[in-house]
PDB file of C-alpha atoms in Angstrom:
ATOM      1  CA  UNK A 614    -113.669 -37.143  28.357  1.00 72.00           C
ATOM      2  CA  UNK A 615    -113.888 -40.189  30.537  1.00 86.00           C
ATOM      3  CA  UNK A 616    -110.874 -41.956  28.779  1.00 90.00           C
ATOM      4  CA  UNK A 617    -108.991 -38.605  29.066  1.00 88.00           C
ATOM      5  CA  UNK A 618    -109.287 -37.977  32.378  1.00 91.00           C
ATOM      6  CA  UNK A 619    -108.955 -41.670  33.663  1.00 91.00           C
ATOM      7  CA  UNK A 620    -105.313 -42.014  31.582  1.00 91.00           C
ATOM      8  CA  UNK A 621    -104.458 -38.611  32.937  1.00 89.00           C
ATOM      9  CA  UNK A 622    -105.359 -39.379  37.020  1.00 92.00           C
ATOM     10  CA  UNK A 623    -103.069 -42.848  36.326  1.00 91.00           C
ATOM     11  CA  UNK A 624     -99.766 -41.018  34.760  1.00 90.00           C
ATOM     12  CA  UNK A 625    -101.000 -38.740  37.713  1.00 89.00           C
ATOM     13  CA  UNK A 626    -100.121 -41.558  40.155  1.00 92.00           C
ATOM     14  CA  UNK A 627     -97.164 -42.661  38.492  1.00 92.00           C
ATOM     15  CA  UNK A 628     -99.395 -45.726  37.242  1.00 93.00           C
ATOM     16  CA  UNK A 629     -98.120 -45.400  33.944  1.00 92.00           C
ATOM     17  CA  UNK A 630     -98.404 -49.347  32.850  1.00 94.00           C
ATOM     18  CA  UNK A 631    -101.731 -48.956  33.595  1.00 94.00           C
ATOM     19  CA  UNK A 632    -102.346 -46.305  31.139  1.00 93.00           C
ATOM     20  CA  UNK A 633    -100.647 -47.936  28.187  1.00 93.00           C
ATOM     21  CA  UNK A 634    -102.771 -50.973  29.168  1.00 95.00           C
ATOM     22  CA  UNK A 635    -106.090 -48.952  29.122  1.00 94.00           C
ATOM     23  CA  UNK A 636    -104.913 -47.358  25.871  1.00 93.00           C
ATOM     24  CA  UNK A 637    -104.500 -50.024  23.956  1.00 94.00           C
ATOM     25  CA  UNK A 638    -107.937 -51.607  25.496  1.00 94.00           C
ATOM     26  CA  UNK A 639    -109.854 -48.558  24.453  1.00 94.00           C
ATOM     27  CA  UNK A 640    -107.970 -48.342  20.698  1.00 93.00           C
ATOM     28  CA  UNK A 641    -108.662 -52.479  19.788  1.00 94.00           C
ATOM     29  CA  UNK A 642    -112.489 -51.698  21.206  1.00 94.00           C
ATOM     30  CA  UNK A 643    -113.217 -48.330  19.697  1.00 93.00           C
ATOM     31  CA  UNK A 644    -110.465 -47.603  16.980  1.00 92.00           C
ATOM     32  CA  UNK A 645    -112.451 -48.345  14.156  1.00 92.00           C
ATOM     33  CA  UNK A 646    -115.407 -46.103  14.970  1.00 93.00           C
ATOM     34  CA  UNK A 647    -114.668 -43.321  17.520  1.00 95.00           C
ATOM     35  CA  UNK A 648    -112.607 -40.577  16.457  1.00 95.00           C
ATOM     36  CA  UNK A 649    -112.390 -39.077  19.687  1.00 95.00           C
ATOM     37  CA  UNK A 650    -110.963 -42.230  21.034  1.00 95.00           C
ATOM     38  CA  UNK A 651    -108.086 -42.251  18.266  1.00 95.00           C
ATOM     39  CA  UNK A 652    -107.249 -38.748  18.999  1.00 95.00           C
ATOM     40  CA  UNK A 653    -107.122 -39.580  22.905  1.00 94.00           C
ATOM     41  CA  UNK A 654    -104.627 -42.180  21.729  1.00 95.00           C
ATOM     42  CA  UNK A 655    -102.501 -40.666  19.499  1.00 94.00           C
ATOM     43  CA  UNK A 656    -102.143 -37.456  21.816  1.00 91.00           C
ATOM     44  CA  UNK A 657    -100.747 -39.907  24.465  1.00 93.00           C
ATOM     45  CA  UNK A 658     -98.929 -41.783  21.939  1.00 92.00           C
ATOM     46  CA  UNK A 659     -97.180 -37.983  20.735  1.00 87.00           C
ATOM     47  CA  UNK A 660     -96.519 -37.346  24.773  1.00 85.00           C
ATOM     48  CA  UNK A 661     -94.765 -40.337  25.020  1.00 88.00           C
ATOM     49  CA  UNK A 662     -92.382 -39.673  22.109  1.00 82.00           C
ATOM     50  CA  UNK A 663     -93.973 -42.713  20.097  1.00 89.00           C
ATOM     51  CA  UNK A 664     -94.611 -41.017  16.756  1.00 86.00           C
ATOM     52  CA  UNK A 665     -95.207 -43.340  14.551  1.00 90.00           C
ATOM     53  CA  UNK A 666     -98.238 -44.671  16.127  1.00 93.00           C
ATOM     54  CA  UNK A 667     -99.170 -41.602  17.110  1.00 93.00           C
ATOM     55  CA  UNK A 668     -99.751 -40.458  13.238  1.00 94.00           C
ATOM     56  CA  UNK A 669    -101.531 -43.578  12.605  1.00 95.00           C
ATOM     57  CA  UNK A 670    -104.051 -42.816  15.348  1.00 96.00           C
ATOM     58  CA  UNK A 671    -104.190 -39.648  14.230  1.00 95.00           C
ATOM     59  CA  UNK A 672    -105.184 -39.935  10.789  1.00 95.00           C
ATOM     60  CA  UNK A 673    -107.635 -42.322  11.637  1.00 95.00           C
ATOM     61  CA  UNK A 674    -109.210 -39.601  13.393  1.00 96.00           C
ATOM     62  CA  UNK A 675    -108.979 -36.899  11.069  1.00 94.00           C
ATOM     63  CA  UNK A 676    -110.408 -39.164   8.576  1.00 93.00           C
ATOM     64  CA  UNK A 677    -113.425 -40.369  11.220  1.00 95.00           C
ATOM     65  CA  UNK A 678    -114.062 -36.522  11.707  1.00 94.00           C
ATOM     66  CA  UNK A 679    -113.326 -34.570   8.831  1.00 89.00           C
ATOM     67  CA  UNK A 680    -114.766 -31.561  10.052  1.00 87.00           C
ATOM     68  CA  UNK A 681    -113.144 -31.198  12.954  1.00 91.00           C
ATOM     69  CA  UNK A 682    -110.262 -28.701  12.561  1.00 88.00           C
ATOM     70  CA  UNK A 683    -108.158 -30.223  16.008  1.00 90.00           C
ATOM     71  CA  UNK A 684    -108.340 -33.515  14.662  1.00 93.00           C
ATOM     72  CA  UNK A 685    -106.533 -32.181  11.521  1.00 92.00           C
ATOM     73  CA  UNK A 686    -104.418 -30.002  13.031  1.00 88.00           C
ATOM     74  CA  UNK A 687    -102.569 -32.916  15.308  1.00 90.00           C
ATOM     75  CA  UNK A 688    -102.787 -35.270  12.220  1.00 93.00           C
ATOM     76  CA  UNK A 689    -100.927 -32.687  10.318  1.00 90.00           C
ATOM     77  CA  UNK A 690     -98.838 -31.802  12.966  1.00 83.00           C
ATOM     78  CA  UNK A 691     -97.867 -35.298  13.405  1.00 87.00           C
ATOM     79  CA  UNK A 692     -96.616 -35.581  10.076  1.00 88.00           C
ATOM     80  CA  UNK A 693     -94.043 -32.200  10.486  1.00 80.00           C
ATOM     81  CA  UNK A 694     -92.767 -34.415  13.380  1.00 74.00           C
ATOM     82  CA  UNK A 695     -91.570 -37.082  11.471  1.00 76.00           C
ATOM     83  CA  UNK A 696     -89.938 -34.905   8.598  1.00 75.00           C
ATOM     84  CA  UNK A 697     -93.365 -35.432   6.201  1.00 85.00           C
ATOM     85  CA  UNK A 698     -93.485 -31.681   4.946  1.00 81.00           C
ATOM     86  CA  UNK A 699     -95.015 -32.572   1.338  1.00 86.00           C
ATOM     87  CA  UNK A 700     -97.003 -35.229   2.872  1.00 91.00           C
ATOM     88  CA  UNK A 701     -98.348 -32.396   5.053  1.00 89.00           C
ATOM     89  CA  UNK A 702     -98.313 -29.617   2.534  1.00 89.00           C
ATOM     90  CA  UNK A 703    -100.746 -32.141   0.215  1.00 92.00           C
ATOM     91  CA  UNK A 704    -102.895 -32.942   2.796  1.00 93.00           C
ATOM     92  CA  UNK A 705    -103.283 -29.328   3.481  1.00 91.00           C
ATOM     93  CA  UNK A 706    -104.354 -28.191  -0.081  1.00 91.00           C
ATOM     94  CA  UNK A 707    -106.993 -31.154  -0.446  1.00 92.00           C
ATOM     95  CA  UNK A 708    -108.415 -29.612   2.926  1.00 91.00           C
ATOM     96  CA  UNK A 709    -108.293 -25.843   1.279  1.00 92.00           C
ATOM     97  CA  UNK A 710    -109.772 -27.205  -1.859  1.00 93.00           C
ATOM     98  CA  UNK A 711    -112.839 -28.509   0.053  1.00 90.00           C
ATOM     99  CA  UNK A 712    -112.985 -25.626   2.393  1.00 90.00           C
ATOM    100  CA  UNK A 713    -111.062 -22.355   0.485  1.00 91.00           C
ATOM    101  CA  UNK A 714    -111.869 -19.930   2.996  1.00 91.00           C
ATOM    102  CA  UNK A 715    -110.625 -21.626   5.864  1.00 91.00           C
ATOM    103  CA  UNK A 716    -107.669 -19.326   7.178  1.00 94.00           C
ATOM    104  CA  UNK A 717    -106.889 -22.123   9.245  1.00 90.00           C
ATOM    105  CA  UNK A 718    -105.256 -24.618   6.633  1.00 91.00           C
ATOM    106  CA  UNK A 719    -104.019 -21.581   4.904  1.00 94.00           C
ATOM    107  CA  UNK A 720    -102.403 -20.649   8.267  1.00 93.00           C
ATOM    108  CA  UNK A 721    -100.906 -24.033   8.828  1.00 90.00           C
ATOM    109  CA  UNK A 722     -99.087 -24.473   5.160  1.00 91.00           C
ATOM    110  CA  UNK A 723     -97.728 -21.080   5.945  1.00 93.00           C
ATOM    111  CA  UNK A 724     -96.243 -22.914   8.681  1.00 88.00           C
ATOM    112  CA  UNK A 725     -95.385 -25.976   6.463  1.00 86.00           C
ATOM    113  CA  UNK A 726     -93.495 -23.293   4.165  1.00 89.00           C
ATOM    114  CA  UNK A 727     -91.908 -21.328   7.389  1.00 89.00           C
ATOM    115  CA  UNK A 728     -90.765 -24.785   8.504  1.00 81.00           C
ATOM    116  CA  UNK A 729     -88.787 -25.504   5.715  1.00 79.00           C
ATOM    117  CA  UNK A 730     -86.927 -22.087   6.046  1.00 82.00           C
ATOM    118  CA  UNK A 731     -88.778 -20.810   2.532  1.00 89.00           C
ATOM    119  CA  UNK A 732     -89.703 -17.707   4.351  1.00 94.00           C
ATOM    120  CA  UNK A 733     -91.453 -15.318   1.410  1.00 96.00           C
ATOM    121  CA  UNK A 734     -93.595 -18.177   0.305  1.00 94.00           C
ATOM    122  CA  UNK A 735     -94.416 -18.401   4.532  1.00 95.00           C
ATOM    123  CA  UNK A 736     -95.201 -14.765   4.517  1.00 97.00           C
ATOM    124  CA  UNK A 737     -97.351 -14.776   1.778  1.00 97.00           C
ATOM    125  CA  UNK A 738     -99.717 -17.447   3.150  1.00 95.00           C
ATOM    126  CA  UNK A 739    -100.065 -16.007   6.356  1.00 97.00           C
ATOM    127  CA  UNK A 740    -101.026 -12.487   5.021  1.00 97.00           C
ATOM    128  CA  UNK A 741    -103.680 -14.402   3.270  1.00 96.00           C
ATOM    129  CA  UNK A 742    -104.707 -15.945   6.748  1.00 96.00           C
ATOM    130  CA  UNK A 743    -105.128 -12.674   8.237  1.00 96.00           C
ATOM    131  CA  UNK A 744    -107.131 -11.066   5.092  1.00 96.00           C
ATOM    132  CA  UNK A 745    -109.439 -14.369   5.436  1.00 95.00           C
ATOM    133  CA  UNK A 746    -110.212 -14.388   9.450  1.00 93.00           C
ATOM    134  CA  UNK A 747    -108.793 -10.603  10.219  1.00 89.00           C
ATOM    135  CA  UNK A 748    -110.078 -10.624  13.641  1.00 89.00           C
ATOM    136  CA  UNK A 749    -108.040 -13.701  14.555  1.00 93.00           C
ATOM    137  CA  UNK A 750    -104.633 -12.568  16.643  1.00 96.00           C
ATOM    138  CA  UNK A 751    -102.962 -15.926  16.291  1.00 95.00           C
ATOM    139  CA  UNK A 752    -102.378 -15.769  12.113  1.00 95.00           C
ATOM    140  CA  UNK A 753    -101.385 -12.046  13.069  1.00 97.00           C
ATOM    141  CA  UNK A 754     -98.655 -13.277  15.298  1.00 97.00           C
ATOM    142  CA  UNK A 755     -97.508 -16.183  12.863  1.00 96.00           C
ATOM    143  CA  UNK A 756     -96.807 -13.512  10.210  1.00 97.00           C
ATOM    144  CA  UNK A 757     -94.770 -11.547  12.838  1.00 97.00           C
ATOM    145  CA  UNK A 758     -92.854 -14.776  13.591  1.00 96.00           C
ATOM    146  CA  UNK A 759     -91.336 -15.195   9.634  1.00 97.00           C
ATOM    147  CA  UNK A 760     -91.301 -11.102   9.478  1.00 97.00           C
ATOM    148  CA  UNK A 761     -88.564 -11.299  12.187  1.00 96.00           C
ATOM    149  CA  UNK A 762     -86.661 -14.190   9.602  1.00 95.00           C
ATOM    150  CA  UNK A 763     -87.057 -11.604   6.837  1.00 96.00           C
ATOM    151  CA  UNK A 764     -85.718  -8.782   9.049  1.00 96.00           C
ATOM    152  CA  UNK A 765     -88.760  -6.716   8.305  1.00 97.00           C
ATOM    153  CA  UNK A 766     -88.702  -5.852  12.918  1.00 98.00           C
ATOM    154  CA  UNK A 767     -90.112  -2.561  12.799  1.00 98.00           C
ATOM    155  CA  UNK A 768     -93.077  -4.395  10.972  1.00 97.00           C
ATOM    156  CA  UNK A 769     -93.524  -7.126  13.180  1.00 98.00           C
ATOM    157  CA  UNK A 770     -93.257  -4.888  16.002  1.00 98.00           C
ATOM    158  CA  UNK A 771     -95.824  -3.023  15.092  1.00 97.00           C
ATOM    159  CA  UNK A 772     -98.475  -5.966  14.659  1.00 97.00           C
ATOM    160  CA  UNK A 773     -97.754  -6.877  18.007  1.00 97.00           C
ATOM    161  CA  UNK A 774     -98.388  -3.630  19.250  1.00 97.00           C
ATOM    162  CA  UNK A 775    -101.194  -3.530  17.391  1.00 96.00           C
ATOM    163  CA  UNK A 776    -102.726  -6.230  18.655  1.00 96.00           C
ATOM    164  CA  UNK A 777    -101.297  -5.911  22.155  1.00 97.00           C
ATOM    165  CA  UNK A 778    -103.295  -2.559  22.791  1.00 96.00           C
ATOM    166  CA  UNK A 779    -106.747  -4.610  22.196  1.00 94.00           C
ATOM    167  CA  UNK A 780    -105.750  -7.367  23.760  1.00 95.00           C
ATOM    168  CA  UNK A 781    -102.516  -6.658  26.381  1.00 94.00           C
ATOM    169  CA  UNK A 782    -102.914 -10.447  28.223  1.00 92.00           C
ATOM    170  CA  UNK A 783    -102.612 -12.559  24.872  1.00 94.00           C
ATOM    171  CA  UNK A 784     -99.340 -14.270  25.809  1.00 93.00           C
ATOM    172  CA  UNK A 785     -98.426 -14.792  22.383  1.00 93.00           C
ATOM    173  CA  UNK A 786     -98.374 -11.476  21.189  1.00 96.00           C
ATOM    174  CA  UNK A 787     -96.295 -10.882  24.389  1.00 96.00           C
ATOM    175  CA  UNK A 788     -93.829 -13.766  23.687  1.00 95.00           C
ATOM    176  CA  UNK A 789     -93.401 -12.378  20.059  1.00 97.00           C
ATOM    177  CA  UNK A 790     -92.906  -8.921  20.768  1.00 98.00           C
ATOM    178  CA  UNK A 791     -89.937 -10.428  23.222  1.00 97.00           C
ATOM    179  CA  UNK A 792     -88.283 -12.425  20.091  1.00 97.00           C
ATOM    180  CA  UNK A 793     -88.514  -9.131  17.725  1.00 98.00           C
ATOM    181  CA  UNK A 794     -86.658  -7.665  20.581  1.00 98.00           C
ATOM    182  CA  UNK A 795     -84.597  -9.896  21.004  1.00 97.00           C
ATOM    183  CA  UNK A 796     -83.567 -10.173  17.123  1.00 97.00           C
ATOM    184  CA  UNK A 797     -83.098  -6.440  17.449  1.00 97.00           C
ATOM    185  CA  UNK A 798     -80.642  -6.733  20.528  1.00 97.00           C
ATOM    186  CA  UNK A 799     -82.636  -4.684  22.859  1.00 98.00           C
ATOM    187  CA  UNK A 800     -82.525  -7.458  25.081  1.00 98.00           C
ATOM    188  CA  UNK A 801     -83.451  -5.674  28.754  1.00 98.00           C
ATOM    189  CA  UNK A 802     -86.452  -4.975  27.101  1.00 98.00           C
ATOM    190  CA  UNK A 803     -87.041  -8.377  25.521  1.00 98.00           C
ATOM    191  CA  UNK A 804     -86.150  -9.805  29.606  1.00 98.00           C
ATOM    192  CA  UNK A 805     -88.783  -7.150  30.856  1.00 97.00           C
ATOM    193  CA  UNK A 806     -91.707  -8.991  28.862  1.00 97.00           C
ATOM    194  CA  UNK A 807     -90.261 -12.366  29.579  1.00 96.00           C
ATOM    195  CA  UNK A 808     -90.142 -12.065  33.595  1.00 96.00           C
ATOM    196  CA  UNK A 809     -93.520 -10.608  33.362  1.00 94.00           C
ATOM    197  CA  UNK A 810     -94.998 -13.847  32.023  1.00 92.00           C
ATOM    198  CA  UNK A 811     -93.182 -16.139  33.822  1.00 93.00           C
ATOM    199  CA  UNK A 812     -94.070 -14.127  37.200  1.00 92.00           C
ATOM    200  CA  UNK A 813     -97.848 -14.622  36.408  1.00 88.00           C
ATOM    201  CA  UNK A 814     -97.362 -18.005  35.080  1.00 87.00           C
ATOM    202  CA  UNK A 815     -93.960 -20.041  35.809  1.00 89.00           C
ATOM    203  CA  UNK A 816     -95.140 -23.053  33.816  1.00 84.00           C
ATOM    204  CA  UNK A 817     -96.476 -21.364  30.622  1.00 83.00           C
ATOM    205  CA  UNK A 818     -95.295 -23.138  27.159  1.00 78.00           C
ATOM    206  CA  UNK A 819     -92.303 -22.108  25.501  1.00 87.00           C
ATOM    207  CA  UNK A 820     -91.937 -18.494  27.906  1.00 93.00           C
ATOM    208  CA  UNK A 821     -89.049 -20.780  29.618  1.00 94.00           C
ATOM    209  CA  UNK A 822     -87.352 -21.696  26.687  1.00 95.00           C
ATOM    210  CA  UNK A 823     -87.507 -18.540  25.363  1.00 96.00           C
ATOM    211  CA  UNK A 824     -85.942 -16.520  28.247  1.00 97.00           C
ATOM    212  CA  UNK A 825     -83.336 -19.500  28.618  1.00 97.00           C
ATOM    213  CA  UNK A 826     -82.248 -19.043  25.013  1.00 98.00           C
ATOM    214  CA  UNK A 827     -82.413 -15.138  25.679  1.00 98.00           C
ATOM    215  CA  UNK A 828     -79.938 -15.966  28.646  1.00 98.00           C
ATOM    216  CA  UNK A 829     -77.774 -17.532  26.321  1.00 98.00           C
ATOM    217  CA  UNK A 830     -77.852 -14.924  24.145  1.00 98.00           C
ATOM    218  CA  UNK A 831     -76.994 -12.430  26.946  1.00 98.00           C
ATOM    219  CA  UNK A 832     -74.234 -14.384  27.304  1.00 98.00           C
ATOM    220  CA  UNK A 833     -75.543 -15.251  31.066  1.00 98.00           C
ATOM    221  CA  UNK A 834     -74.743 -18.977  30.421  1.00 98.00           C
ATOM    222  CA  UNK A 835     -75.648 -20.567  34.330  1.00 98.00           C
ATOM    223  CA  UNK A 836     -79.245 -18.646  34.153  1.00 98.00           C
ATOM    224  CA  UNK A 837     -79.463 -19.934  31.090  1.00 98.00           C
ATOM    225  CA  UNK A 838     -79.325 -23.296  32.117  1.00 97.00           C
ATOM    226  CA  UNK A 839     -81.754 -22.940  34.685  1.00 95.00           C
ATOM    227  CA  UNK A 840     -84.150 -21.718  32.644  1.00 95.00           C
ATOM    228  CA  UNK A 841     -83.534 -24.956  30.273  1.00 95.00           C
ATOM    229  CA  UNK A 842     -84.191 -27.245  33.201  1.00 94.00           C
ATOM    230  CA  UNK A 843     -87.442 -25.875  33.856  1.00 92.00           C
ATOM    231  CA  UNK A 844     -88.943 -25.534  30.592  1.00 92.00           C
ATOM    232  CA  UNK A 845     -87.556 -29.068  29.912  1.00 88.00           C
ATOM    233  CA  UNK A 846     -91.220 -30.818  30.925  1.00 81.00           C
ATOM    234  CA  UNK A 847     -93.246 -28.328  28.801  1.00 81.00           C
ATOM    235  CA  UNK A 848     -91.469 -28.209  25.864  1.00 80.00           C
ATOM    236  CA  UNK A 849     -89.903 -31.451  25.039  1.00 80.00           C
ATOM    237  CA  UNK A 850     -91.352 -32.037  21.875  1.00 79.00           C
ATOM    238  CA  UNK A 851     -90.640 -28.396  21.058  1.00 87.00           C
ATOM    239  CA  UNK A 852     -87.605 -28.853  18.072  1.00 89.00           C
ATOM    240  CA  UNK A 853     -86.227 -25.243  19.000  1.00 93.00           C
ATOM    241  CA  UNK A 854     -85.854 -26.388  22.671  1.00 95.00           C
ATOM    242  CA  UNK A 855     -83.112 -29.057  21.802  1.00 96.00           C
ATOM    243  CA  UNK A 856     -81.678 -26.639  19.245  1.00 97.00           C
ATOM    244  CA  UNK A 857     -80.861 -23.821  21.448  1.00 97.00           C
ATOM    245  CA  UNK A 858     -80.252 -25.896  24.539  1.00 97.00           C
ATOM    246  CA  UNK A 859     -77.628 -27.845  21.809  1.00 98.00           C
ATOM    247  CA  UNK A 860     -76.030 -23.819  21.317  1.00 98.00           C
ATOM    248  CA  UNK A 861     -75.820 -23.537  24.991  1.00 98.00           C
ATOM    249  CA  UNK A 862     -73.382 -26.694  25.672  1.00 98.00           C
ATOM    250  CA  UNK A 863     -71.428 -25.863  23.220  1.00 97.00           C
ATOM    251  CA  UNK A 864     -69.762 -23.183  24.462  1.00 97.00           C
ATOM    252  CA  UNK A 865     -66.666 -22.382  25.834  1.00 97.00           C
ATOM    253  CA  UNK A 866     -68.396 -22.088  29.387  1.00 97.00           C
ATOM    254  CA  UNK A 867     -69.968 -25.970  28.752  1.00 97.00           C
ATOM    255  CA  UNK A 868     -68.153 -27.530  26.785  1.00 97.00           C
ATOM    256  CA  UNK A 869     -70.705 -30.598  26.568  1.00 97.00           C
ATOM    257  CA  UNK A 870     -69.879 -31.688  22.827  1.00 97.00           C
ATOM    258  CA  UNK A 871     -71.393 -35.384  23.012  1.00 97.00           C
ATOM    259  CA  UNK A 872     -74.684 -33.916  24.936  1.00 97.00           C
ATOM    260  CA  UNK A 873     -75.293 -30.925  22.076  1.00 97.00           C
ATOM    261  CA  UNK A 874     -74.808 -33.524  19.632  1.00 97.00           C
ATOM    262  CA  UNK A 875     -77.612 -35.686  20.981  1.00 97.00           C
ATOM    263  CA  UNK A 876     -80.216 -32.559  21.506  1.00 97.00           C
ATOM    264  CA  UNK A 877     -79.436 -31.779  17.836  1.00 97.00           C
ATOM    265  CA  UNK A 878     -80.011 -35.150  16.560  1.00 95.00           C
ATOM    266  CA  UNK A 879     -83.288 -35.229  18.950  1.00 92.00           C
ATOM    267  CA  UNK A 880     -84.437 -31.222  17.261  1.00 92.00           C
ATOM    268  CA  UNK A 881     -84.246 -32.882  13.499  1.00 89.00           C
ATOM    269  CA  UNK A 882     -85.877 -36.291  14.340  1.00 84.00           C
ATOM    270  CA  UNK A 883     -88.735 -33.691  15.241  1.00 81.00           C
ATOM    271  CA  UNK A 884     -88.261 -31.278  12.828  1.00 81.00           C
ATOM    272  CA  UNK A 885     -86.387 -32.793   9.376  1.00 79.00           C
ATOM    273  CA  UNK A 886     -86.305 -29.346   7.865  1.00 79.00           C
ATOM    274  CA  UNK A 887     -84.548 -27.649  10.243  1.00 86.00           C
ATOM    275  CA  UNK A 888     -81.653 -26.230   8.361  1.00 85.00           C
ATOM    276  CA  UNK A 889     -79.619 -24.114  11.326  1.00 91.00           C
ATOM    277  CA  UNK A 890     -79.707 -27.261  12.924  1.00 94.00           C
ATOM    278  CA  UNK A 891     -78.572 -29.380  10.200  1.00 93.00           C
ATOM    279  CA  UNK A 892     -75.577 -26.773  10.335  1.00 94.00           C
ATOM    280  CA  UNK A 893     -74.748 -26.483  13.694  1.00 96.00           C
ATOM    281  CA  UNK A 894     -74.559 -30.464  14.099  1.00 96.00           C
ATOM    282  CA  UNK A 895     -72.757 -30.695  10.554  1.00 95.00           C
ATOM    283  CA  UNK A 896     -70.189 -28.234  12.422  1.00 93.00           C
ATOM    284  CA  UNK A 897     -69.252 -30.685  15.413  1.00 92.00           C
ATOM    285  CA  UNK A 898     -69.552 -34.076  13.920  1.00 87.00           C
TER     286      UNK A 898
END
């Protein structure tokens, strides 16, 4: 925590030498012993946009700590960056063959599979999630996310209702029962949630980028760009935030061909698999 926080109160100050000094200090020192230390690092490493040594710290620190499920989590996650799916996908089924009822690796290759746009196969693990740890909203939510790709909306929409009227503050519910809106084109009511969340909290992850790309949809392309501009800090390493910002240039009321290329290039050097991406940049180039 000490580490944390110091790094933290120096890119605070704008001392941000500093902090790469202290990081690598801590990493030669510690690295070979302290998990927590490698995660530290390769969570500031991923923040900075420097994967590769990122993963490496990260591994080290799922392997120091096998037990704990963050440590895996950002180790796997870390992989998906850099366009390892089947690296990922194996590391997830040695987990789930050490540890078969945890709904949490299950969850994640669901997201592995929902990743690389093989949607059924997605489905299927995260209905197994939810029969495994029923009582946990988030693998709820996931399988409402790849219901809306398999145009099953009345069935997403009524998880999210479901689990909205036990729990009507989980913003994630909230933000998905905006996208099944919005994939049904009932988007005043997909704004209505949106504004909501942003009123209560203006810097909340991905509620930004989800009402700009709502804008965009709405074909209300200046708001739009506003909305890009401020969820540009929080979502950076988001691959769906330089895809749809990438849709929004290109269009007739942009025109910013060079500058969509770029945030299309950026989404699939995060996220290898993504396919609409792959088209929509095969489509300019």
């Amino acid at each position: 925590t000490y580490h944390n926080n110091y790094i933290q109160a120096l890119e605070n100050l704008g001392q941000h030498d500093k902090a790469r000094q202290h990081i690598e200090q801590i990493l030669e020192k510690y690295g070979p012993i302290a998990p927590s230390v490698n995660f530290i690092c390769g969570d500031y490493y991923y923040k900075h946009d420097k994967l590769d040594k990122a993963e490496q710290c990260l591994k080290k620190a799922a392997e120091l700590d096998i037990k704990n499920e963050k440590y895996q989590q950002f180790y796997i996650r870390s992989l998906l960056q850099t366009g390892k799916q089947l690296e990922a996908d194996k590391y997830c089924q040695e987990l789930i063959s050490k540890d078969p009822k945890n709904a949490r690796w299950i969850n994640t290759v669901g997201y592995i599979c929902f990743d690389a746009f093989d949607l059924e196969k997605a489905a299927d693990y995260f209905e197994q999630a939810c029969k495994l740890n029923p009582n946990d909203p988030y693998n709820v939510t996931d399988l409402a996310m790849v219901l809306c790709d398999l145009n099953r909306l009345d069935q997403a929409e009524n998880l999210m209702n479901e689990i909205l009227n036990k729990q009507p503050n989980f913003i994630s519910a909230q933000y998905r029962l905006a996208r099944i809106f919005e994939y049904k084109n009932e988007y005043k009511k997909s704004q209505e949630i949106y504004l909501k969340i942003i009123k209560i909290d203006p810097n909340k992850a991905k509620m930004n980028m989800g009402y700009a790309h709502l804008l965009y949809l709405m074909k209300e392309y200046d708001e739009s760009m506003k909305y890009f501009e401020i969820s540009k800090n929080v979502d950076k390493n988001n691959p769906w935030y330089h895809y749809w910002r990438g849709l929004l240039l290109i269009t007739d009321h942009f025109k910013q061909y060079n500058q969509a290329i770029e945030l299309f290039e950026k989404c699939l050097e995060l996220q290898a698999t993504h396919h609409k991406c792959h088209y929509s940049l095969a489509n300019l180039l």
